[in-house]
Amino acid sequence: AQSVTQPDIHITVSEGASLELRCNYSYGATPYLFWYVQSPGQGLQLLLKYFSGDTLVQGIKGFEAEFKRSQSSFNLRKPSVHWSDAAEYFCAVAAGNSGYSTLTFGKGTMLLVSP
Amino acid sequence: NAGVTQTPKFQVLKTGQSMTLQCAQDMNHEYMSWYRQDPGMGLRLIHYSVGAGITDQGEVPNGYNVSRSTTEDFPLRLLSAAPSQTSVYFCASSYSRHLLTDTQYFGPGTRLTVL
């Protein structure tokens, strides 16, 4: 069965500093990977997704993620964090039959941004 | 359009009571799903539907029923609430089950407490 591990429960970053959130996956076939963001009291919003092609994926809000098959990782990055980026971030892997109909989420990483 | 809407936003139940969490979308999406979110657990799939009249179980279906009589609505029923069902519930929808190409949109959530 597929699984996703986000090793960091909380991360604190200074505003303007760079950010990297870690995600490791376990899946027998080619993984299809996603990053979502959840602002306080809100639902989840898709930041970016990877399913083939270039291993560096660009998303919304200035985020990017790099797929590394050799390390089973899909880390999320941002060069300069803004206070509005404070939220919880979830990595997910899609699995199933050819429809890829279900998502398995990691437990999330809470990002705190200090002034 | 309103996107994915959920009602109520908050609910408190006593053990053994029943209730229905409502979910509706106005985007003509075929695929809808219910997740629960618990602290430190990420999101876990409860049930999903690939179209009107078709539903299937996710990772944690016990204690929950669903039906899909129309494309727009996908209610989640708790027949006899238990404290273990205290959680935040999210409904999501996408045009199809192919999450690689179709973005999944999440509702704002229902926070349920079972005493």
mmCIF file of N, CA and C in Angstrom, chain A:
data_model
loop_
_atom_site.group_PDB
_atom_site.id
_atom_site.type_symbol
_atom_site.label_atom_id
_atom_site.label_comp_id
_atom_site.label_asym_id
_atom_site.label_seq_id
_atom_site.Cartn_x
_atom_site.Cartn_y
_atom_site.Cartn_z
ATOM 1 N N ALA A 1 0.847 -1.193 0.000
ATOM 2 C CA ALA A 1 0.000 0.000 0.000
ATOM 3 C C ALA A 1 0.882 1.243 0.000
ATOM 4 N N GLN A 2 0.349 2.285 -0.554
ATOM 5 C CA GLN A 2 1.116 3.519 -0.639
ATOM 6 C C GLN A 2 1.104 4.239 0.704
ATOM 7 N N SER A 3 2.134 5.048 0.929
ATOM 8 C CA SER A 3 2.174 5.859 2.141
ATOM 9 C C SER A 3 3.001 7.108 1.890
ATOM 10 N N VAL A 4 2.783 8.097 2.715
ATOM 11 C CA VAL A 4 3.503 9.363 2.618
ATOM 12 C C VAL A 4 3.977 9.741 4.009
ATOM 13 N N THR A 5 5.222 10.147 4.108
ATOM 14 C CA THR A 5 5.775 10.583 5.384
ATOM 15 C C THR A 5 6.237 12.019 5.283
ATOM 16 N N GLN A 6 5.762 12.820 6.193
ATOM 17 C CA GLN A 6 6.260 14.191 6.333
ATOM 18 C C GLN A 6 6.976 14.249 7.675
ATOM 19 N N PRO A 7 8.295 14.255 7.665
ATOM 20 C CA PRO A 7 9.056 14.078 8.906
ATOM 21 C C PRO A 7 8.913 15.222 9.909
ATOM 22 N N ASP A 8 8.592 16.405 9.423
ATOM 23 C CA ASP A 8 8.547 17.575 10.287
ATOM 24 C C ASP A 8 7.110 17.941 10.622
ATOM 25 N N ILE A 9 6.775 17.943 11.911
ATOM 26 C CA ILE A 9 5.417 18.314 12.322
ATOM 27 C C ILE A 9 5.257 19.833 12.262
ATOM 28 N N HIS A 10 6.285 20.537 12.760
ATOM 29 C CA HIS A 10 6.283 21.999 12.745
ATOM 30 C C HIS A 10 7.604 22.482 12.167
ATOM 31 N N ILE A 11 7.538 23.592 11.456
ATOM 32 C CA ILE A 11 8.748 24.290 11.002
ATOM 33 C C ILE A 11 8.520 25.774 11.180
ATOM 34 N N THR A 12 9.520 26.468 11.712
ATOM 35 C CA THR A 12 9.456 27.920 11.832
ATOM 36 C C THR A 12 10.515 28.542 10.933
ATOM 37 N N VAL A 13 10.087 29.484 10.121
ATOM 38 C CA VAL A 13 10.977 30.152 9.177
ATOM 39 C C VAL A 13 10.798 31.658 9.319
ATOM 40 N N SER A 14 11.880 32.373 9.229
ATOM 41 C CA SER A 14 11.792 33.837 9.258
ATOM 42 C C SER A 14 11.256 34.361 7.933
ATOM 43 N N GLU A 15 10.473 35.418 8.006
ATOM 44 C CA GLU A 15 9.950 36.009 6.786
ATOM 45 C C GLU A 15 11.111 36.442 5.885
ATOM 46 N N GLY A 16 11.006 36.086 4.610
ATOM 47 C CA GLY A 16 12.063 36.389 3.656
ATOM 48 C C GLY A 16 13.075 35.274 3.487
ATOM 49 N N ALA A 17 13.112 34.342 4.411
ATOM 50 C CA ALA A 17 14.047 33.218 4.303
ATOM 51 C C ALA A 17 13.480 32.165 3.362
ATOM 52 N N SER A 18 14.351 31.252 2.952
ATOM 53 C CA SER A 18 13.913 30.176 2.071
ATOM 54 C C SER A 18 13.265 29.059 2.889
ATOM 55 N N LEU A 19 12.496 28.242 2.179
ATOM 56 C CA LEU A 19 11.726 27.192 2.835
ATOM 57 C C LEU A 19 11.898 25.875 2.086
ATOM 58 N N GLU A 20 12.032 24.782 2.830
ATOM 59 C CA GLU A 20 11.949 23.456 2.231
ATOM 60 C C GLU A 20 11.170 22.557 3.171
ATOM 61 N N LEU A 21 10.090 21.992 2.679
ATOM 62 C CA LEU A 21 9.289 21.034 3.434
ATOM 63 C C LEU A 21 9.511 19.656 2.831
ATOM 64 N N ARG A 22 9.766 18.704 3.713
ATOM 65 C CA ARG A 22 10.144 17.374 3.242
ATOM 66 C C ARG A 22 8.944 16.442 3.097
ATOM 67 N N CYS A 23 9.028 15.598 2.091
ATOM 68 C CA CYS A 23 8.005 14.582 1.852
ATOM 69 C C CYS A 23 8.678 13.347 1.279
ATOM 70 N N ASN A 24 8.440 12.199 1.904
ATOM 71 C CA ASN A 24 8.924 10.926 1.377
ATOM 72 C C ASN A 24 7.725 10.028 1.122
ATOM 73 N N TYR A 25 7.782 9.284 0.055
ATOM 74 C CA TYR A 25 6.650 8.442 -0.305
ATOM 75 C C TYR A 25 7.098 6.997 -0.416
ATOM 76 N N SER A 26 6.107 6.130 -0.335
ATOM 77 C CA SER A 26 6.332 4.714 -0.565
ATOM 78 C C SER A 26 5.223 4.230 -1.477
ATOM 79 N N TYR A 27 5.625 3.773 -2.655
ATOM 80 C CA TYR A 27 4.622 3.295 -3.625
ATOM 81 C C TYR A 27 5.323 2.417 -4.625
ATOM 82 N N GLY A 28 4.699 1.298 -4.960
ATOM 83 C CA GLY A 28 5.356 0.309 -5.802
ATOM 84 C C GLY A 28 5.513 0.717 -7.244
ATOM 85 N N ALA A 29 4.622 1.525 -7.736
ATOM 86 C CA ALA A 29 4.667 1.907 -9.152
ATOM 87 C C ALA A 29 5.125 3.370 -9.260
ATOM 88 N N THR A 30 4.971 3.920 -10.429
ATOM 89 C CA THR A 30 5.307 5.330 -10.612
ATOM 90 C C THR A 30 4.370 6.178 -9.760
ATOM 91 N N PRO A 31 4.927 7.002 -8.890
ATOM 92 C CA PRO A 31 4.055 7.777 -8.005
ATOM 93 C C PRO A 31 3.503 9.017 -8.682
ATOM 94 N N TYR A 32 2.343 9.403 -8.273
ATOM 95 C CA TYR A 32 1.748 10.656 -8.702
ATOM 96 C C TYR A 32 1.561 11.483 -7.438
ATOM 97 N N LEU A 33 2.228 12.611 -7.357
ATOM 98 C CA LEU A 33 2.435 13.313 -6.097
ATOM 99 C C LEU A 33 1.848 14.706 -6.130
ATOM 100 N N PHE A 34 1.386 15.137 -4.975
ATOM 101 C CA PHE A 34 0.684 16.404 -4.846
ATOM 102 C C PHE A 34 1.149 17.108 -3.569
ATOM 103 N N TRP A 35 1.083 18.428 -3.601
ATOM 104 C CA TRP A 35 1.199 19.242 -2.398
ATOM 105 C C TRP A 35 -0.046 20.121 -2.287
ATOM 106 N N TYR A 36 -0.635 20.096 -1.069
ATOM 107 C CA TYR A 36 -1.783 20.936 -0.762
ATOM 108 C C TYR A 36 -1.429 21.849 0.403
ATOM 109 N N VAL A 37 -2.121 23.001 0.462
ATOM 110 C CA VAL A 37 -1.966 23.912 1.580
ATOM 111 C C VAL A 37 -3.334 24.140 2.218
ATOM 112 N N GLN A 38 -3.335 24.206 3.551
ATOM 113 C CA GLN A 38 -4.568 24.476 4.290
ATOM 114 C C GLN A 38 -4.347 25.659 5.208
ATOM 115 N N SER A 39 -4.978 26.765 4.892
ATOM 116 C CA SER A 39 -4.931 27.933 5.773
ATOM 117 C C SER A 39 -5.897 27.709 6.926
ATOM 118 N N PRO A 40 -5.680 28.384 8.046
ATOM 119 C CA PRO A 40 -6.527 28.160 9.221
ATOM 120 C C PRO A 40 -8.011 28.307 8.912
ATOM 121 N N GLY A 41 -8.779 27.296 9.304
ATOM 122 C CA GLY A 41 -10.226 27.334 9.117
ATOM 123 C C GLY A 41 -10.693 27.138 7.691
ATOM 124 N N GLN A 42 -9.786 26.787 6.804
ATOM 125 C CA GLN A 42 -10.138 26.639 5.392
ATOM 126 C C GLN A 42 -9.988 25.196 4.935
ATOM 127 N N GLY A 43 -10.513 24.931 3.741
ATOM 128 C CA GLY A 43 -10.280 23.641 3.114
ATOM 129 C C GLY A 43 -8.897 23.601 2.480
ATOM 130 N N LEU A 44 -8.590 22.520 1.813
ATOM 131 C CA LEU A 44 -7.278 22.356 1.188
ATOM 132 C C LEU A 44 -7.275 22.954 -0.219
ATOM 133 N N GLN A 45 -6.132 23.513 -0.568
ATOM 134 C CA GLN A 45 -5.948 24.074 -1.908
ATOM 135 C C GLN A 45 -4.729 23.421 -2.551
ATOM 136 N N LEU A 46 -4.878 23.010 -3.804
ATOM 137 C CA LEU A 46 -3.772 22.375 -4.508
ATOM 138 C C LEU A 46 -2.696 23.402 -4.849
ATOM 139 N N LEU A 47 -1.446 23.092 -4.462
ATOM 140 C CA LEU A 47 -0.315 23.950 -4.812
ATOM 141 C C LEU A 47 0.331 23.505 -6.124
ATOM 142 N N LEU A 48 0.559 22.201 -6.237
ATOM 143 C CA LEU A 48 1.198 21.667 -7.434
ATOM 144 C C LEU A 48 1.056 20.155 -7.435
ATOM 145 N N LYS A 49 1.352 19.575 -8.603
ATOM 146 C CA LYS A 49 1.290 18.127 -8.719
ATOM 147 C C LYS A 49 2.326 17.652 -9.730
ATOM 148 N N TYR A 50 2.733 16.403 -9.556
ATOM 149 C CA TYR A 50 3.712 15.802 -10.448
ATOM 150 C C TYR A 50 3.195 14.446 -10.890
ATOM 151 N N PHE A 51 3.261 14.203 -12.201
ATOM 152 C CA PHE A 51 2.967 12.837 -12.650
ATOM 153 C C PHE A 51 3.875 12.371 -13.774
ATOM 154 N N SER A 52 4.640 13.224 -14.362
ATOM 155 C CA SER A 52 5.589 12.780 -15.383
ATOM 156 C C SER A 52 6.404 13.980 -15.835
ATOM 157 N N GLY A 53 7.424 13.707 -16.652
ATOM 158 C CA GLY A 53 8.158 14.810 -17.256
ATOM 159 C C GLY A 53 9.205 15.389 -16.327
ATOM 160 N N ASP A 54 9.375 16.681 -16.409
ATOM 161 C CA ASP A 54 10.397 17.369 -15.624
ATOM 162 C C ASP A 54 10.232 17.082 -14.143
ATOM 163 N N THR A 55 11.346 16.858 -13.495
ATOM 164 C CA THR A 55 11.282 16.513 -12.079
ATOM 165 C C THR A 55 11.094 17.738 -11.201
ATOM 166 N N LEU A 56 11.278 18.926 -11.747
ATOM 167 C CA LEU A 56 11.038 20.159 -10.999
ATOM 168 C C LEU A 56 9.700 20.721 -11.454
ATOM 169 N N VAL A 57 8.781 20.835 -10.533
ATOM 170 C CA VAL A 57 7.415 21.246 -10.849
ATOM 171 C C VAL A 57 7.147 22.612 -10.235
ATOM 172 N N GLN A 58 6.585 23.495 -11.043
ATOM 173 C CA GLN A 58 6.225 24.824 -10.545
ATOM 174 C C GLN A 58 4.759 24.837 -10.147
ATOM 175 N N GLY A 59 4.458 25.544 -9.070
ATOM 176 C CA GLY A 59 3.082 25.626 -8.617
ATOM 177 C C GLY A 59 2.633 27.062 -8.441
ATOM 178 N N ILE A 60 1.538 27.195 -7.726
ATOM 179 C CA ILE A 60 1.018 28.529 -7.471
ATOM 180 C C ILE A 60 1.720 29.150 -6.274
ATOM 181 N N LYS A 61 1.569 30.455 -6.116
ATOM 182 C CA LYS A 61 2.091 31.203 -4.967
ATOM 183 C C LYS A 61 3.605 31.132 -4.859
ATOM 184 N N GLY A 62 4.302 30.867 -5.951
ATOM 185 C CA GLY A 62 5.760 30.857 -5.937
ATOM 186 C C GLY A 62 6.391 29.581 -5.421
ATOM 187 N N PHE A 63 5.617 28.531 -5.221
ATOM 188 C CA PHE A 63 6.143 27.263 -4.736
ATOM 189 C C PHE A 63 6.621 26.379 -5.892
ATOM 190 N N GLU A 64 7.578 25.532 -5.571
ATOM 191 C CA GLU A 64 8.037 24.515 -6.503
ATOM 192 C C GLU A 64 8.363 23.258 -5.712
ATOM 193 N N ALA A 65 8.414 22.140 -6.413
ATOM 194 C CA ALA A 65 8.766 20.882 -5.762
ATOM 195 C C ALA A 65 9.621 20.066 -6.712
ATOM 196 N N GLU A 66 10.518 19.292 -6.136
ATOM 197 C CA GLU A 66 11.413 18.462 -6.939
ATOM 198 C C GLU A 66 11.200 17.000 -6.618
ATOM 199 N N PHE A 67 10.947 16.229 -7.644
ATOM 200 C CA PHE A 67 10.782 14.786 -7.515
ATOM 201 C C PHE A 67 12.146 14.121 -7.668
ATOM 202 N N LYS A 68 12.507 13.311 -6.669
ATOM 203 C CA LYS A 68 13.759 12.548 -6.733
ATOM 204 C C LYS A 68 13.426 11.082 -6.491
ATOM 205 N N ARG A 69 13.425 10.339 -7.587
ATOM 206 C CA ARG A 69 13.057 8.928 -7.489
ATOM 207 C C ARG A 69 14.047 8.156 -6.618
ATOM 208 N N SER A 70 15.322 8.467 -6.728
ATOM 209 C CA SER A 70 16.344 7.711 -5.994
ATOM 210 C C SER A 70 16.198 7.879 -4.488
ATOM 211 N N GLN A 71 15.621 9.000 -4.069
ATOM 212 C CA GLN A 71 15.439 9.264 -2.641
ATOM 213 C C GLN A 71 13.979 9.116 -2.217
ATOM 214 N N SER A 72 13.108 8.741 -3.149
ATOM 215 C CA SER A 72 11.662 8.632 -2.861
ATOM 216 C C SER A 72 11.158 9.902 -2.176
ATOM 217 N N SER A 73 11.563 11.037 -2.740
ATOM 218 C CA SER A 73 11.201 12.298 -2.097
ATOM 219 C C SER A 73 10.510 13.247 -3.074
ATOM 220 N N PHE A 74 9.757 14.150 -2.520
ATOM 221 C CA PHE A 74 9.045 15.178 -3.297
ATOM 222 C C PHE A 74 8.967 16.410 -2.404
ATOM 223 N N ASN A 75 10.089 17.085 -2.227
ATOM 224 C CA ASN A 75 10.185 18.199 -1.294
ATOM 225 C C ASN A 75 9.663 19.494 -1.904
ATOM 226 N N LEU A 76 8.986 20.258 -1.075
ATOM 227 C CA LEU A 76 8.398 21.535 -1.484
ATOM 228 C C LEU A 76 9.336 22.663 -1.100
ATOM 229 N N ARG A 77 9.503 23.624 -1.993
ATOM 230 C CA ARG A 77 10.434 24.730 -1.726
ATOM 231 C C ARG A 77 9.815 26.065 -2.118
ATOM 232 N N LYS A 78 10.333 27.099 -1.443
ATOM 233 C CA LYS A 78 9.991 28.463 -1.818
ATOM 234 C C LYS A 78 11.191 29.335 -1.483
ATOM 235 N N PRO A 79 11.632 30.180 -2.385
ATOM 236 C CA PRO A 79 12.868 30.952 -2.166
ATOM 237 C C PRO A 79 12.752 31.991 -1.053
ATOM 238 N N SER A 80 11.564 32.591 -0.909
ATOM 239 C CA SER A 80 11.402 33.658 0.065
ATOM 240 C C SER A 80 9.989 33.582 0.640
ATOM 241 N N VAL A 81 9.918 33.290 1.919
ATOM 242 C CA VAL A 81 8.619 33.054 2.551
ATOM 243 C C VAL A 81 7.977 34.377 2.973
ATOM 244 N N HIS A 82 6.673 34.454 2.791
ATOM 245 C CA HIS A 82 5.879 35.611 3.204
ATOM 246 C C HIS A 82 5.039 35.212 4.407
ATOM 247 N N TRP A 83 4.655 36.191 5.211
ATOM 248 C CA TRP A 83 3.870 35.870 6.412
ATOM 249 C C TRP A 83 2.578 35.130 6.047
ATOM 250 N N SER A 84 2.039 35.434 4.865
ATOM 251 C CA SER A 84 0.780 34.798 4.463
ATOM 252 C C SER A 84 0.956 33.313 4.113
ATOM 253 N N ASP A 85 2.201 32.835 4.057
ATOM 254 C CA ASP A 85 2.434 31.411 3.788
ATOM 255 C C ASP A 85 2.233 30.545 5.025
ATOM 256 N N ALA A 86 2.071 31.161 6.182
ATOM 257 C CA ALA A 86 1.841 30.389 7.404
ATOM 258 C C ALA A 86 0.564 29.575 7.258
ATOM 259 N N ALA A 87 0.702 28.268 7.329
ATOM 260 C CA ALA A 87 -0.420 27.357 7.067
ATOM 261 C C ALA A 87 0.072 25.944 7.333
ATOM 262 N N GLU A 88 -0.809 24.989 7.097
ATOM 263 C CA GLU A 88 -0.397 23.586 7.177
ATOM 264 C C GLU A 88 -0.289 23.034 5.755
ATOM 265 N N TYR A 89 0.756 22.271 5.522
ATOM 266 C CA TYR A 89 1.059 21.761 4.188
ATOM 267 C C TYR A 89 1.004 20.241 4.193
ATOM 268 N N PHE A 90 0.317 19.715 3.196
ATOM 269 C CA PHE A 90 0.138 18.265 3.092
ATOM 270 C C PHE A 90 0.695 17.769 1.763
ATOM 271 N N CYS A 91 1.468 16.708 1.878
ATOM 272 C CA CYS A 91 1.929 15.980 0.708
ATOM 273 C C CYS A 91 0.995 14.786 0.518
ATOM 274 N N ALA A 92 0.727 14.410 -0.727
ATOM 275 C CA ALA A 92 -0.184 13.291 -0.977
ATOM 276 C C ALA A 92 0.266 12.515 -2.200
ATOM 277 N N VAL A 93 -0.088 11.240 -2.234
ATOM 278 C CA VAL A 93 0.200 10.388 -3.378
ATOM 279 C C VAL A 93 -1.112 9.805 -3.884
ATOM 280 N N ALA A 94 -1.264 9.766 -5.195
ATOM 281 C CA ALA A 94 -2.470 9.187 -5.794
ATOM 282 C C ALA A 94 -2.194 7.731 -6.122
ATOM 283 N N ALA A 95 -3.165 6.892 -5.825
ATOM 284 C CA ALA A 95 -2.999 5.462 -6.059
ATOM 285 C C ALA A 95 -4.344 4.878 -6.437
ATOM 286 N N GLY A 96 -4.298 3.698 -6.973
ATOM 287 C CA GLY A 96 -5.524 3.023 -7.356
ATOM 288 C C GLY A 96 -5.338 2.356 -8.696
ATOM 289 N N ASN A 97 -6.434 2.174 -9.394
ATOM 290 C CA ASN A 97 -6.340 1.570 -10.714
ATOM 291 C C ASN A 97 -6.079 2.666 -11.742
ATOM 292 N N SER A 98 -6.388 2.422 -12.966
ATOM 293 C CA SER A 98 -6.046 3.406 -13.990
ATOM 294 C C SER A 98 -6.723 4.739 -13.756
ATOM 295 N N GLY A 99 -7.741 4.776 -12.923
ATOM 296 C CA GLY A 99 -8.403 6.028 -12.626
ATOM 297 C C GLY A 99 -7.700 6.861 -11.597
ATOM 298 N N TYR A 100 -6.810 6.279 -10.847
ATOM 299 C CA TYR A 100 -6.084 7.004 -9.799
ATOM 300 C C TYR A 100 -7.059 7.831 -8.987
ATOM 301 N N SER A 101 -8.044 7.169 -8.409
ATOM 302 C CA SER A 101 -9.151 7.897 -7.821
ATOM 303 C C SER A 101 -8.980 8.257 -6.364
ATOM 304 N N THR A 102 -7.973 7.776 -5.679
ATOM 305 C CA THR A 102 -7.871 8.068 -4.253
ATOM 306 C C THR A 102 -6.527 8.694 -3.922
ATOM 307 N N LEU A 103 -6.558 9.584 -2.967
ATOM 308 C CA LEU A 103 -5.358 10.244 -2.478
ATOM 309 C C LEU A 103 -5.024 9.744 -1.092
ATOM 310 N N THR A 104 -3.750 9.484 -0.845
ATOM 311 C CA THR A 104 -3.266 9.190 0.493
ATOM 312 C C THR A 104 -2.419 10.367 0.944
ATOM 313 N N PHE A 105 -2.797 10.939 2.087
ATOM 314 C CA PHE A 105 -2.143 12.151 2.570
ATOM 315 C C PHE A 105 -1.112 11.828 3.645
ATOM 316 N N GLY A 106 -0.097 12.667 3.719
ATOM 317 C CA GLY A 106 0.784 12.670 4.873
ATOM 318 C C GLY A 106 0.102 13.360 6.038
ATOM 319 N N LYS A 107 0.777 13.369 7.196
ATOM 320 C CA LYS A 107 0.157 13.929 8.389
ATOM 321 C C LYS A 107 0.265 15.447 8.470
ATOM 322 N N GLY A 108 0.992 16.028 7.544
ATOM 323 C CA GLY A 108 1.040 17.481 7.478
ATOM 324 C C GLY A 108 2.229 18.085 8.194
ATOM 325 N N THR A 109 2.653 19.247 7.725
ATOM 326 C CA THR A 109 3.688 20.059 8.366
ATOM 327 C C THR A 109 3.124 21.457 8.567
ATOM 328 N N MET A 110 3.143 21.903 9.803
ATOM 329 C CA MET A 110 2.661 23.248 10.126
ATOM 330 C C MET A 110 3.813 24.232 9.954
ATOM 331 N N LEU A 111 3.603 25.219 9.101
ATOM 332 C CA LEU A 111 4.620 26.242 8.867
ATOM 333 C C LEU A 111 4.283 27.497 9.661
ATOM 334 N N LEU A 112 5.206 27.902 10.488
ATOM 335 C CA LEU A 112 5.083 29.152 11.225
ATOM 336 C C LEU A 112 6.084 30.136 10.642
ATOM 337 N N VAL A 113 5.679 31.384 10.453
ATOM 338 C CA VAL A 113 6.550 32.400 9.886
ATOM 339 C C VAL A 113 6.789 33.476 10.936
ATOM 340 N N SER A 114 8.049 33.661 11.275
ATOM 341 C CA SER A 114 8.380 34.678 12.287
ATOM 342 C C SER A 114 8.787 35.974 11.597
ATOM 343 N N PRO A 115 8.507 37.109 12.261
ATOM 344 C CA PRO A 115 8.819 38.410 11.640
ATOM 345 C C PRO A 115 10.321 38.661 11.567
#
